[in-house]
Amino acid sequence: MNTNSLKPFTVEEAKRKLEYYCSYQERCHYEVVEKLRGMNMIPQVIDTIVVHLIENNFLNEERFAQSFARGKHNIKKWGKIRIVNELKFRNISKYNIEKALKEITPEDYLNTFHELAERQWESITEKNPQKKKRKFCDYLLRKGFESHLIFEKLNELEQ
């Protein structure tokens, strides 16, 4: 059995690999550090490469957070609560999370919410009104929308 199947990377090879990794999709520091750990890089080299990526604008946490918030809202139809929780999970700073949320206009946010809520309400085939309400609320809470919006919409749809 060949014990050299996991060829170690030189610092330069790892740098190039991570430049590419960051160039085709926005990344956060957490993802980059995990990738480097997976390449068996020592902490000093990880720090050196992360600094290089930041200095050369391959890695920018503010840009990542803004792109993440826009994408998850526009494509996956996530609410602010879920976006904030996912960014916190990636160790994004409070400042960058706040900047990211500004990427979603209040009008876009409410339009997305109302469209999603109405489509979900229509798609639930449950006959029992209590169970239907429960499924509706659970879905929108999982998506990360605020409970006050959900309950206002529920009252409106029940009319």
PDB file of N, CA, C and O in Angstrom, residues 5-85:
ATOM      1  N   SER A   5      -0.090   8.476  -0.791  1.00  0.00           N
ATOM      2  CA  SER A   5      -1.247   8.800  -1.629  1.00  0.00           C
ATOM      3  C   SER A   5      -1.765  10.216  -1.340  1.00  0.00           C
ATOM      4  O   SER A   5      -2.307  10.855  -2.217  1.00  0.00           O
ATOM      5  N   LEU A   6      -1.572  10.699  -0.114  1.00  0.00           N
ATOM      6  CA  LEU A   6      -1.935  12.082   0.199  1.00  0.00           C
ATOM      7  C   LEU A   6      -0.674  12.932   0.134  1.00  0.00           C
ATOM      8  O   LEU A   6      -0.031  13.190   1.131  1.00  0.00           O
ATOM      9  N   LYS A   7      -0.342  13.340  -1.080  1.00  0.00           N
ATOM     10  CA  LYS A   7       0.860  14.132  -1.294  1.00  0.00           C
ATOM     11  C   LYS A   7       0.707  15.470  -0.591  1.00  0.00           C
ATOM     12  O   LYS A   7      -0.290  16.156  -0.777  1.00  0.00           O
ATOM     13  N   PRO A   8       1.680  15.856   0.217  1.00  0.00           N
ATOM     14  CA  PRO A   8       1.575  17.158   0.878  1.00  0.00           C
ATOM     15  C   PRO A   8       1.708  18.302  -0.138  1.00  0.00           C
ATOM     16  O   PRO A   8       2.406  18.167  -1.134  1.00  0.00           O
ATOM     17  N   PHE A   9       1.028  19.379   0.142  1.00  0.00           N
ATOM     18  CA  PHE A   9       1.087  20.549  -0.731  1.00  0.00           C
ATOM     19  C   PHE A   9       2.190  21.475  -0.244  1.00  0.00           C
ATOM     20  O   PHE A   9       2.394  21.616   0.958  1.00  0.00           O
ATOM     21  N   THR A  10       2.867  22.122  -1.178  1.00  0.00           N
ATOM     22  CA  THR A  10       3.797  23.180  -0.779  1.00  0.00           C
ATOM     23  C   THR A  10       2.942  24.404  -0.454  1.00  0.00           C
ATOM     24  O   THR A  10       1.771  24.466  -0.838  1.00  0.00           O
ATOM     25  N   VAL A  11       3.542  25.386   0.189  1.00  0.00           N
ATOM     26  CA  VAL A  11       2.811  26.606   0.535  1.00  0.00           C
ATOM     27  C   VAL A  11       2.325  27.284  -0.757  1.00  0.00           C
ATOM     28  O   VAL A  11       1.184  27.730  -0.839  1.00  0.00           O
ATOM     29  N   GLU A  12       3.185  27.309  -1.773  1.00  0.00           N
ATOM     30  CA  GLU A  12       2.805  27.946  -3.044  1.00  0.00           C
ATOM     31  C   GLU A  12       1.652  27.209  -3.721  1.00  0.00           C
ATOM     32  O   GLU A  12       0.736  27.834  -4.250  1.00  0.00           O
ATOM     33  N   GLU A  13       1.702  25.870  -3.711  1.00  0.00           N
ATOM     34  CA  GLU A  13       0.606  25.084  -4.311  1.00  0.00           C
ATOM     35  C   GLU A  13      -0.707  25.349  -3.567  1.00  0.00           C
ATOM     36  O   GLU A  13      -1.751  25.546  -4.180  1.00  0.00           O
ATOM     37  N   ALA A  14      -0.622  25.366  -2.259  1.00  0.00           N
ATOM     38  CA  ALA A  14      -1.816  25.605  -1.445  1.00  0.00           C
ATOM     39  C   ALA A  14      -2.364  27.011  -1.711  1.00  0.00           C
ATOM     40  O   ALA A  14      -3.577  27.199  -1.836  1.00  0.00           O
ATOM     41  N   LYS A  15      -1.469  27.989  -1.832  1.00  0.00           N
ATOM     42  CA  LYS A  15      -1.881  29.363  -2.121  1.00  0.00           C
ATOM     43  C   LYS A  15      -2.650  29.420  -3.442  1.00  0.00           C
ATOM     44  O   LYS A  15      -3.721  30.009  -3.522  1.00  0.00           O
ATOM     45  N   ARG A  16      -2.079  28.815  -4.482  1.00  0.00           N
ATOM     46  CA  ARG A  16      -2.720  28.823  -5.815  1.00  0.00           C
ATOM     47  C   ARG A  16      -4.075  28.113  -5.757  1.00  0.00           C
ATOM     48  O   ARG A  16      -5.056  28.575  -6.317  1.00  0.00           O
ATOM     49  N   LYS A  17      -4.109  26.987  -5.087  1.00  0.00           N
ATOM     50  CA  LYS A  17      -5.349  26.217  -4.979  1.00  0.00           C
ATOM     51  C   LYS A  17      -6.438  27.037  -4.277  1.00  0.00           C
ATOM     52  O   LYS A  17      -7.586  27.049  -4.706  1.00  0.00           O
ATOM     53  N   LEU A  18      -6.061  27.746  -3.213  1.00  0.00           N
ATOM     54  CA  LEU A  18      -7.028  28.558  -2.470  1.00  0.00           C
ATOM     55  C   LEU A  18      -7.413  29.824  -3.224  1.00  0.00           C
ATOM     56  O   LEU A  18      -8.535  30.300  -3.090  1.00  0.00           O
ATOM     57  N   GLU A  19      -6.509  30.373  -4.020  1.00  0.00           N
ATOM     58  CA  GLU A  19      -6.870  31.526  -4.860  1.00  0.00           C
ATOM     59  C   GLU A  19      -7.989  31.109  -5.814  1.00  0.00           C
ATOM     60  O   GLU A  19      -8.971  31.830  -5.979  1.00  0.00           O
ATOM     61  N   TYR A  20      -7.816  29.944  -6.409  1.00  0.00           N
ATOM     62  CA  TYR A  20      -8.850  29.438  -7.319  1.00  0.00           C
ATOM     63  C   TYR A  20     -10.148  29.171  -6.556  1.00  0.00           C
ATOM     64  O   TYR A  20     -11.235  29.560  -6.993  1.00  0.00           O
ATOM     65  N   TYR A  21     -10.049  28.533  -5.408  1.00  0.00           N
ATOM     66  CA  TYR A  21     -11.200  28.203  -4.558  1.00  0.00           C
ATOM     67  C   TYR A  21     -12.005  29.461  -4.222  1.00  0.00           C
ATOM     68  O   TYR A  21     -13.232  29.436  -4.217  1.00  0.00           O
ATOM     69  N   CYS A  22     -11.302  30.560  -3.956  1.00  0.00           N
ATOM     70  CA  CYS A  22     -11.977  31.819  -3.602  1.00  0.00           C
ATOM     71  C   CYS A  22     -12.423  32.609  -4.824  1.00  0.00           C
ATOM     72  O   CYS A  22     -13.292  33.472  -4.706  1.00  0.00           O
ATOM     73  N   SER A  23     -11.842  32.343  -5.975  1.00  0.00           N
ATOM     74  CA  SER A  23     -12.164  33.163  -7.146  1.00  0.00           C
ATOM     75  C   SER A  23     -13.445  32.723  -7.843  1.00  0.00           C
ATOM     76  O   SER A  23     -14.116  33.545  -8.449  1.00  0.00           O
ATOM     77  N   TYR A  24     -13.809  31.456  -7.758  1.00  0.00           N
ATOM     78  CA  TYR A  24     -15.020  31.039  -8.462  1.00  0.00           C
ATOM     79  C   TYR A  24     -16.281  31.139  -7.609  1.00  0.00           C
ATOM     80  O   TYR A  24     -17.386  31.011  -8.108  1.00  0.00           O
ATOM     81  N   GLN A  25     -16.121  31.405  -6.306  1.00  0.00           N
ATOM     82  CA  GLN A  25     -17.277  31.623  -5.433  1.00  0.00           C
ATOM     83  C   GLN A  25     -16.807  32.363  -4.190  1.00  0.00           C
ATOM     84  O   GLN A  25     -15.723  32.080  -3.693  1.00  0.00           O
ATOM     85  N   GLU A  26     -17.625  33.317  -3.714  1.00  0.00           N
ATOM     86  CA  GLU A  26     -17.262  34.023  -2.480  1.00  0.00           C
ATOM     87  C   GLU A  26     -17.141  33.023  -1.338  1.00  0.00           C
ATOM     88  O   GLU A  26     -17.956  32.113  -1.224  1.00  0.00           O
ATOM     89  N   ARG A  27     -16.129  33.209  -0.521  1.00  0.00           N
ATOM     90  CA  ARG A  27     -15.903  32.326   0.634  1.00  0.00           C
ATOM     91  C   ARG A  27     -15.752  33.165   1.899  1.00  0.00           C
ATOM     92  O   ARG A  27     -15.341  34.313   1.844  1.00  0.00           O
ATOM     93  N   CYS A  28     -16.021  32.523   3.025  1.00  0.00           N
ATOM     94  CA  CYS A  28     -15.758  33.187   4.298  1.00  0.00           C
ATOM     95  C   CYS A  28     -14.466  32.595   4.882  1.00  0.00           C
ATOM     96  O   CYS A  28     -13.997  31.543   4.437  1.00  0.00           O
ATOM     97  N   HIS A  29     -13.911  33.274   5.872  1.00  0.00           N
ATOM     98  CA  HIS A  29     -12.661  32.826   6.494  1.00  0.00           C
ATOM     99  C   HIS A  29     -12.783  31.390   7.007  1.00  0.00           C
ATOM    100  O   HIS A  29     -11.875  30.583   6.846  1.00  0.00           O
ATOM    101  N   TYR A  30     -13.922  31.105   7.612  1.00  0.00           N
ATOM    102  CA  TYR A  30     -14.165  29.779   8.190  1.00  0.00           C
ATOM    103  C   TYR A  30     -13.993  28.678   7.133  1.00  0.00           C
ATOM    104  O   TYR A  30     -13.322  27.668   7.369  1.00  0.00           O
ATOM    105  N   GLU A  31     -14.612  28.874   5.947  1.00  0.00           N
ATOM    106  CA  GLU A  31     -14.523  27.866   4.877  1.00  0.00           C
ATOM    107  C   GLU A  31     -13.086  27.698   4.403  1.00  0.00           C
ATOM    108  O   GLU A  31     -12.629  26.579   4.152  1.00  0.00           O
ATOM    109  N   VAL A  32     -12.365  28.813   4.274  1.00  0.00           N
ATOM    110  CA  VAL A  32     -10.981  28.773   3.805  1.00  0.00           C
ATOM    111  C   VAL A  32     -10.092  28.038   4.809  1.00  0.00           C
ATOM    112  O   VAL A  32      -9.290  27.174   4.437  1.00  0.00           O
ATOM    113  N   VAL A  33     -10.263  28.360   6.084  1.00  0.00           N
ATOM    114  CA  VAL A  33      -9.454  27.704   7.118  1.00  0.00           C
ATOM    115  C   VAL A  33      -9.745  26.206   7.152  1.00  0.00           C
ATOM    116  O   VAL A  33      -8.824  25.378   7.242  1.00  0.00           O
ATOM    117  N   GLU A  34     -11.033  25.830   7.039  1.00  0.00           N
ATOM    118  CA  GLU A  34     -11.391  24.403   7.022  1.00  0.00           C
ATOM    119  C   GLU A  34     -10.768  23.689   5.823  1.00  0.00           C
ATOM    120  O   GLU A  34     -10.286  22.564   5.942  1.00  0.00           O
ATOM    121  N   LYS A  35     -10.791  24.336   4.666  1.00  0.00           N
ATOM    122  CA  LYS A  35     -10.197  23.763   3.446  1.00  0.00           C
ATOM    123  C   LYS A  35      -8.698  23.541   3.663  1.00  0.00           C
ATOM    124  O   LYS A  35      -8.167  22.479   3.315  1.00  0.00           O
ATOM    125  N   LEU A  36      -8.024  24.537   4.234  1.00  0.00           N
ATOM    126  CA  LEU A  36      -6.581  24.411   4.477  1.00  0.00           C
ATOM    127  C   LEU A  36      -6.279  23.322   5.515  1.00  0.00           C
ATOM    128  O   LEU A  36      -5.304  22.584   5.377  1.00  0.00           O
ATOM    129  N   ARG A  37      -7.125  23.229   6.538  1.00  0.00           N
ATOM    130  CA  ARG A  37      -6.946  22.149   7.526  1.00  0.00           C
ATOM    131  C   ARG A  37      -7.082  20.788   6.847  1.00  0.00           C
ATOM    132  O   ARG A  37      -6.359  19.855   7.160  1.00  0.00           O
ATOM    133  N   GLY A  38      -8.047  20.702   5.925  1.00  0.00           N
ATOM    134  CA  GLY A  38      -8.252  19.465   5.176  1.00  0.00           C
ATOM    135  C   GLY A  38      -7.066  19.109   4.293  1.00  0.00           C
ATOM    136  O   GLY A  38      -6.866  17.956   3.923  1.00  0.00           O
ATOM    137  N   MET A  39      -6.272  20.114   3.957  1.00  0.00           N
ATOM    138  CA  MET A  39      -5.051  19.900   3.161  1.00  0.00           C
ATOM    139  C   MET A  39      -3.851  19.654   4.075  1.00  0.00           C
ATOM    140  O   MET A  39      -2.707  19.628   3.621  1.00  0.00           O
ATOM    141  N   ASN A  40      -4.115  19.481   5.382  1.00  0.00           N
ATOM    142  CA  ASN A  40      -3.089  19.210   6.397  1.00  0.00           C
ATOM    143  C   ASN A  40      -2.048  20.313   6.526  1.00  0.00           C
ATOM    144  O   ASN A  40      -0.866  20.043   6.747  1.00  0.00           O
ATOM    145  N   MET A  41      -2.487  21.548   6.397  1.00  0.00           N
ATOM    146  CA  MET A  41      -1.580  22.681   6.562  1.00  0.00           C
ATOM    147  C   MET A  41      -1.440  23.004   8.055  1.00  0.00           C
ATOM    148  O   MET A  41      -2.410  22.890   8.799  1.00  0.00           O
ATOM    149  N   ILE A  42      -0.259  23.438   8.445  1.00  0.00           N
ATOM    150  CA  ILE A  42      -0.035  23.795   9.853  1.00  0.00           C
ATOM    151  C   ILE A  42      -0.603  25.195  10.110  1.00  0.00           C
ATOM    152  O   ILE A  42      -0.732  25.991   9.175  1.00  0.00           O
ATOM    153  N   PRO A  43      -0.949  25.504  11.365  1.00  0.00           N
ATOM    154  CA  PRO A  43      -1.574  26.800  11.676  1.00  0.00           C
ATOM    155  C   PRO A  43      -0.825  28.027  11.149  1.00  0.00           C
ATOM    156  O   PRO A  43      -1.447  28.960  10.647  1.00  0.00           O
ATOM    157  N   GLN A  44       0.518  28.036  11.230  1.00  0.00           N
ATOM    158  CA  GLN A  44       1.280  29.195  10.748  1.00  0.00           C
ATOM    159  C   GLN A  44       1.091  29.391   9.243  1.00  0.00           C
ATOM    160  O   GLN A  44       0.964  30.509   8.766  1.00  0.00           O
ATOM    161  N   VAL A  45       1.065  28.295   8.499  1.00  0.00           N
ATOM    162  CA  VAL A  45       0.880  28.370   7.044  1.00  0.00           C
ATOM    163  C   VAL A  45      -0.552  28.811   6.735  1.00  0.00           C
ATOM    164  O   VAL A  45      -0.771  29.632   5.841  1.00  0.00           O
ATOM    165  N   ILE A  46      -1.514  28.301   7.491  1.00  0.00           N
ATOM    166  CA  ILE A  46      -2.916  28.707   7.297  1.00  0.00           C
ATOM    167  C   ILE A  46      -3.021  30.213   7.460  1.00  0.00           C
ATOM    168  O   ILE A  46      -3.593  30.902   6.615  1.00  0.00           O
ATOM    169  N   ASP A  47      -2.422  30.756   8.534  1.00  0.00           N
ATOM    170  CA  ASP A  47      -2.457  32.203   8.768  1.00  0.00           C
ATOM    171  C   ASP A  47      -1.815  32.967   7.614  1.00  0.00           C
ATOM    172  O   ASP A  47      -2.352  33.971   7.147  1.00  0.00           O
ATOM    173  N   THR A  48      -0.669  32.499   7.160  1.00  0.00           N
ATOM    174  CA  THR A  48       0.050  33.158   6.060  1.00  0.00           C
ATOM    175  C   THR A  48      -0.804  33.190   4.798  1.00  0.00           C
ATOM    176  O   THR A  48      -0.908  34.221   4.124  1.00  0.00           O
ATOM    177  N   ILE A  49      -1.438  32.063   4.478  1.00  0.00           N
ATOM    178  CA  ILE A  49      -2.247  31.980   3.256  1.00  0.00           C
ATOM    179  C   ILE A  49      -3.499  32.846   3.385  1.00  0.00           C
ATOM    180  O   ILE A  49      -3.871  33.551   2.443  1.00  0.00           O
ATOM    181  N   VAL A  50      -4.148  32.832   4.542  1.00  0.00           N
ATOM    182  CA  VAL A  50      -5.341  33.661   4.747  1.00  0.00           C
ATOM    183  C   VAL A  50      -4.983  35.138   4.582  1.00  0.00           C
ATOM    184  O   VAL A  50      -5.697  35.888   3.907  1.00  0.00           O
ATOM    185  N   VAL A  51      -3.861  35.567   5.156  1.00  0.00           N
ATOM    186  CA  VAL A  51      -3.420  36.962   5.011  1.00  0.00           C
ATOM    187  C   VAL A  51      -3.179  37.275   3.531  1.00  0.00           C
ATOM    188  O   VAL A  51      -3.607  38.317   3.030  1.00  0.00           O
ATOM    189  N   HIS A  52      -2.516  36.376   2.832  1.00  0.00           N
ATOM    190  CA  HIS A  52      -2.263  36.561   1.388  1.00  0.00           C
ATOM    191  C   HIS A  52      -3.583  36.723   0.630  1.00  0.00           C
ATOM    192  O   HIS A  52      -3.719  37.615  -0.214  1.00  0.00           O
ATOM    193  N   LEU A  53      -4.562  35.875   0.927  1.00  0.00           N
ATOM    194  CA  LEU A  53      -5.853  35.926   0.235  1.00  0.00           C
ATOM    195  C   LEU A  53      -6.593  37.235   0.517  1.00  0.00           C
ATOM    196  O   LEU A  53      -7.225  37.803  -0.371  1.00  0.00           O
ATOM    197  N   ILE A  54      -6.502  37.719   1.749  1.00  0.00           N
ATOM    198  CA  ILE A  54      -7.153  38.984   2.113  1.00  0.00           C
ATOM    199  C   ILE A  54      -6.454  40.150   1.407  1.00  0.00           C
ATOM    200  O   ILE A  54      -7.103  40.997   0.792  1.00  0.00           O
ATOM    201  N   GLU A  55      -5.119  40.172   1.482  1.00  0.00           N
ATOM    202  CA  GLU A  55      -4.352  41.269   0.878  1.00  0.00           C
ATOM    203  C   GLU A  55      -4.553  41.356  -0.629  1.00  0.00           C
ATOM    204  O   GLU A  55      -4.484  42.424  -1.213  1.00  0.00           O
ATOM    205  N   ASN A  56      -4.804  40.208  -1.271  1.00  0.00           N
ATOM    206  CA  ASN A  56      -4.977  40.185  -2.725  1.00  0.00           C
ATOM    207  C   ASN A  56      -6.446  40.143  -3.135  1.00  0.00           C
ATOM    208  O   ASN A  56      -6.769  39.808  -4.271  1.00  0.00           O
ATOM    209  N   ASN A  57      -7.312  40.439  -2.171  1.00  0.00           N
ATOM    210  CA  ASN A  57      -8.754  40.568  -2.393  1.00  0.00           C
ATOM    211  C   ASN A  57      -9.447  39.291  -2.900  1.00  0.00           C
ATOM    212  O   ASN A  57     -10.481  39.359  -3.548  1.00  0.00           O
ATOM    213  N   PHE A  58      -8.866  38.135  -2.596  1.00  0.00           N
ATOM    214  CA  PHE A  58      -9.542  36.877  -2.906  1.00  0.00           C
ATOM    215  C   PHE A  58     -10.557  36.568  -1.799  1.00  0.00           C
ATOM    216  O   PHE A  58     -11.530  35.876  -2.017  1.00  0.00           O
ATOM    217  N   LEU A  59     -10.277  37.080  -0.624  1.00  0.00           N
ATOM    218  CA  LEU A  59     -11.083  36.787   0.552  1.00  0.00           C
ATOM    219  C   LEU A  59     -11.511  38.104   1.181  1.00  0.00           C
ATOM    220  O   LEU A  59     -10.675  38.920   1.552  1.00  0.00           O
ATOM    221  N   ASN A  60     -12.831  38.296   1.248  1.00  0.00           N
ATOM    222  CA  ASN A  60     -13.367  39.539   1.816  1.00  0.00           C
ATOM    223  C   ASN A  60     -14.675  39.172   2.506  1.00  0.00           C
ATOM    224  O   ASN A  60     -15.665  38.853   1.850  1.00  0.00           O
ATOM    225  N   GLU A  61     -14.650  39.197   3.820  1.00  0.00           N
ATOM    226  CA  GLU A  61     -15.791  38.734   4.607  1.00  0.00           C
ATOM    227  C   GLU A  61     -17.041  39.602   4.392  1.00  0.00           C
ATOM    228  O   GLU A  61     -18.152  39.095   4.365  1.00  0.00           O
ATOM    229  N   GLU A  62     -16.862  40.897   4.231  1.00  0.00           N
ATOM    230  CA  GLU A  62     -18.006  41.783   4.003  1.00  0.00           C
ATOM    231  C   GLU A  62     -18.665  41.440   2.662  1.00  0.00           C
ATOM    232  O   GLU A  62     -19.884  41.307   2.571  1.00  0.00           O
ATOM    233  N   ARG A  63     -17.858  41.271   1.648  1.00  0.00           N
ATOM    234  CA  ARG A  63     -18.364  40.915   0.313  1.00  0.00           C
ATOM    235  C   ARG A  63     -19.056  39.548   0.351  1.00  0.00           C
ATOM    236  O   ARG A  63     -20.111  39.356  -0.245  1.00  0.00           O
ATOM    237  N   PHE A  64     -18.445  38.596   1.089  1.00  0.00           N
ATOM    238  CA  PHE A  64     -19.045  37.270   1.237  1.00  0.00           C
ATOM    239  C   PHE A  64     -20.433  37.380   1.866  1.00  0.00           C
ATOM    240  O   PHE A  64     -21.400  36.810   1.374  1.00  0.00           O
ATOM    241  N   ALA A  65     -20.531  38.116   2.975  1.00  0.00           N
ATOM    242  CA  ALA A  65     -21.796  38.228   3.713  1.00  0.00           C
ATOM    243  C   ALA A  65     -22.877  38.869   2.842  1.00  0.00           C
ATOM    244  O   ALA A  65     -24.028  38.415   2.826  1.00  0.00           O
ATOM    245  N   GLN A  66     -22.507  39.900   2.089  1.00  0.00           N
ATOM    246  CA  GLN A  66     -23.474  40.579   1.223  1.00  0.00           C
ATOM    247  C   GLN A  66     -23.952  39.649   0.115  1.00  0.00           C
ATOM    248  O   GLN A  66     -25.152  39.558  -0.161  1.00  0.00           O
ATOM    249  N   SER A  67     -23.025  38.957  -0.495  1.00  0.00           N
ATOM    250  CA  SER A  67     -23.368  38.022  -1.565  1.00  0.00           C
ATOM    251  C   SER A  67     -24.232  36.880  -1.032  1.00  0.00           C
ATOM    252  O   SER A  67     -25.215  36.467  -1.654  1.00  0.00           O
ATOM    253  N   PHE A  68     -23.883  36.364   0.137  1.00  0.00           N
ATOM    254  CA  PHE A  68     -24.616  35.279   0.776  1.00  0.00           C
ATOM    255  C   PHE A  68     -26.056  35.706   1.043  1.00  0.00           C
ATOM    256  O   PHE A  68     -27.007  34.994   0.697  1.00  0.00           O
ATOM    257  N   ALA A  69     -26.225  36.893   1.649  1.00  0.00           N
ATOM    258  CA  ALA A  69     -27.571  37.374   1.997  1.00  0.00           C
ATOM    259  C   ALA A  69     -28.423  37.561   0.737  1.00  0.00           C
ATOM    260  O   ALA A  69     -29.575  37.123   0.697  1.00  0.00           O
ATOM    261  N   ARG A  70     -27.855  38.210  -0.275  1.00  0.00           N
ATOM    262  CA  ARG A  70     -28.594  38.422  -1.535  1.00  0.00           C
ATOM    263  C   ARG A  70     -29.004  37.090  -2.152  1.00  0.00           C
ATOM    264  O   ARG A  70     -30.153  36.885  -2.509  1.00  0.00           O
ATOM    265  N   GLY A  71     -28.044  36.196  -2.264  1.00  0.00           N
ATOM    266  CA  GLY A  71     -28.298  34.905  -2.908  1.00  0.00           C
ATOM    267  C   GLY A  71     -29.318  34.059  -2.168  1.00  0.00           C
ATOM    268  O   GLY A  71     -30.244  33.513  -2.775  1.00  0.00           O
ATOM    269  N   LYS A  72     -29.164  33.941  -0.875  1.00  0.00           N
ATOM    270  CA  LYS A  72     -30.092  33.096  -0.105  1.00  0.00           C
ATOM    271  C   LYS A  72     -31.496  33.686  -0.096  1.00  0.00           C
ATOM    272  O   LYS A  72     -32.476  32.950  -0.100  1.00  0.00           O
ATOM    273  N   HIS A  73     -31.594  35.014  -0.111  1.00  0.00           N
ATOM    274  CA  HIS A  73     -32.927  35.621  -0.149  1.00  0.00           C
ATOM    275  C   HIS A  73     -33.547  35.482  -1.543  1.00  0.00           C
ATOM    276  O   HIS A  73     -34.689  35.043  -1.674  1.00  0.00           O
ATOM    277  N   ASN A  74     -32.792  35.841  -2.570  1.00  0.00           N
ATOM    278  CA  ASN A  74     -33.342  35.853  -3.930  1.00  0.00           C
ATOM    279  C   ASN A  74     -33.559  34.459  -4.506  1.00  0.00           C
ATOM    280  O   ASN A  74     -34.533  34.235  -5.215  1.00  0.00           O
ATOM    281  N   ILE A  75     -32.675  33.542  -4.208  1.00  0.00           N
ATOM    282  CA  ILE A  75     -32.750  32.213  -4.820  1.00  0.00           C
ATOM    283  C   ILE A  75     -33.481  31.216  -3.927  1.00  0.00           C
ATOM    284  O   ILE A  75     -34.400  30.534  -4.362  1.00  0.00           O
ATOM    285  N   LYS A  76     -33.073  31.143  -2.662  1.00  0.00           N
ATOM    286  CA  LYS A  76     -33.686  30.159  -1.754  1.00  0.00           C
ATOM    287  C   LYS A  76     -34.876  30.706  -0.984  1.00  0.00           C
ATOM    288  O   LYS A  76     -35.523  29.978  -0.241  1.00  0.00           O
ATOM    289  N   LYS A  77     -35.140  32.007  -1.128  1.00  0.00           N
ATOM    290  CA  LYS A  77     -36.281  32.655  -0.459  1.00  0.00           C
ATOM    291  C   LYS A  77     -36.201  32.539   1.056  1.00  0.00           C
ATOM    292  O   LYS A  77     -37.180  32.277   1.734  1.00  0.00           O
ATOM    293  N   TRP A  78     -34.994  32.758   1.597  1.00  0.00           N
ATOM    294  CA  TRP A  78     -34.824  32.713   3.039  1.00  0.00           C
ATOM    295  C   TRP A  78     -35.188  34.057   3.645  1.00  0.00           C
ATOM    296  O   TRP A  78     -35.000  35.103   3.036  1.00  0.00           O
ATOM    297  N   GLY A  79     -35.671  34.006   4.897  1.00  0.00           N
ATOM    298  CA  GLY A  79     -35.948  35.208   5.664  1.00  0.00           C
ATOM    299  C   GLY A  79     -34.700  35.653   6.414  1.00  0.00           C
ATOM    300  O   GLY A  79     -33.690  34.939   6.459  1.00  0.00           O
ATOM    301  N   LYS A  80     -34.794  36.817   7.026  1.00  0.00           N
ATOM    302  CA  LYS A  80     -33.638  37.424   7.707  1.00  0.00           C
ATOM    303  C   LYS A  80     -33.139  36.589   8.880  1.00  0.00           C
ATOM    304  O   LYS A  80     -31.927  36.503   9.112  1.00  0.00           O
ATOM    305  N   ILE A  81     -34.038  35.968   9.616  1.00  0.00           N
ATOM    306  CA  ILE A  81     -33.618  35.178  10.785  1.00  0.00           C
ATOM    307  C   ILE A  81     -32.700  34.038  10.360  1.00  0.00           C
ATOM    308  O   ILE A  81     -31.646  33.815  10.952  1.00  0.00           O
ATOM    309  N   ARG A  82     -33.082  33.338   9.307  1.00  0.00           N
ATOM    310  CA  ARG A  82     -32.260  32.208   8.840  1.00  0.00           C
ATOM    311  C   ARG A  82     -30.930  32.704   8.275  1.00  0.00           C
ATOM    312  O   ARG A  82     -29.879  32.106   8.523  1.00  0.00           O
ATOM    313  N   ILE A  83     -30.962  33.801   7.530  1.00  0.00           N
ATOM    314  CA  ILE A  83     -29.726  34.359   6.965  1.00  0.00           C
ATOM    315  C   ILE A  83     -28.763  34.740   8.097  1.00  0.00           C
ATOM    316  O   ILE A  83     -27.585  34.392   8.062  1.00  0.00           O
ATOM    317  N   VAL A  84     -29.286  35.441   9.105  1.00  0.00           N
ATOM    318  CA  VAL A  84     -28.448  35.854  10.239  1.00  0.00           C
ATOM    319  C   VAL A  84     -27.864  34.628  10.939  1.00  0.00           C
ATOM    320  O   VAL A  84     -26.661  34.583  11.239  1.00  0.00           O
ATOM    321  N   ASN A  85     -28.689  33.619  11.201  1.00  0.00           N
ATOM    322  CA  ASN A  85     -28.199  32.415  11.888  1.00  0.00           C
ATOM    323  C   ASN A  85     -27.121  31.705  11.082  1.00  0.00           C
ATOM    324  O   ASN A  85     -26.122  31.244  11.644  1.00  0.00           O
TER     325      ASN A  85
END
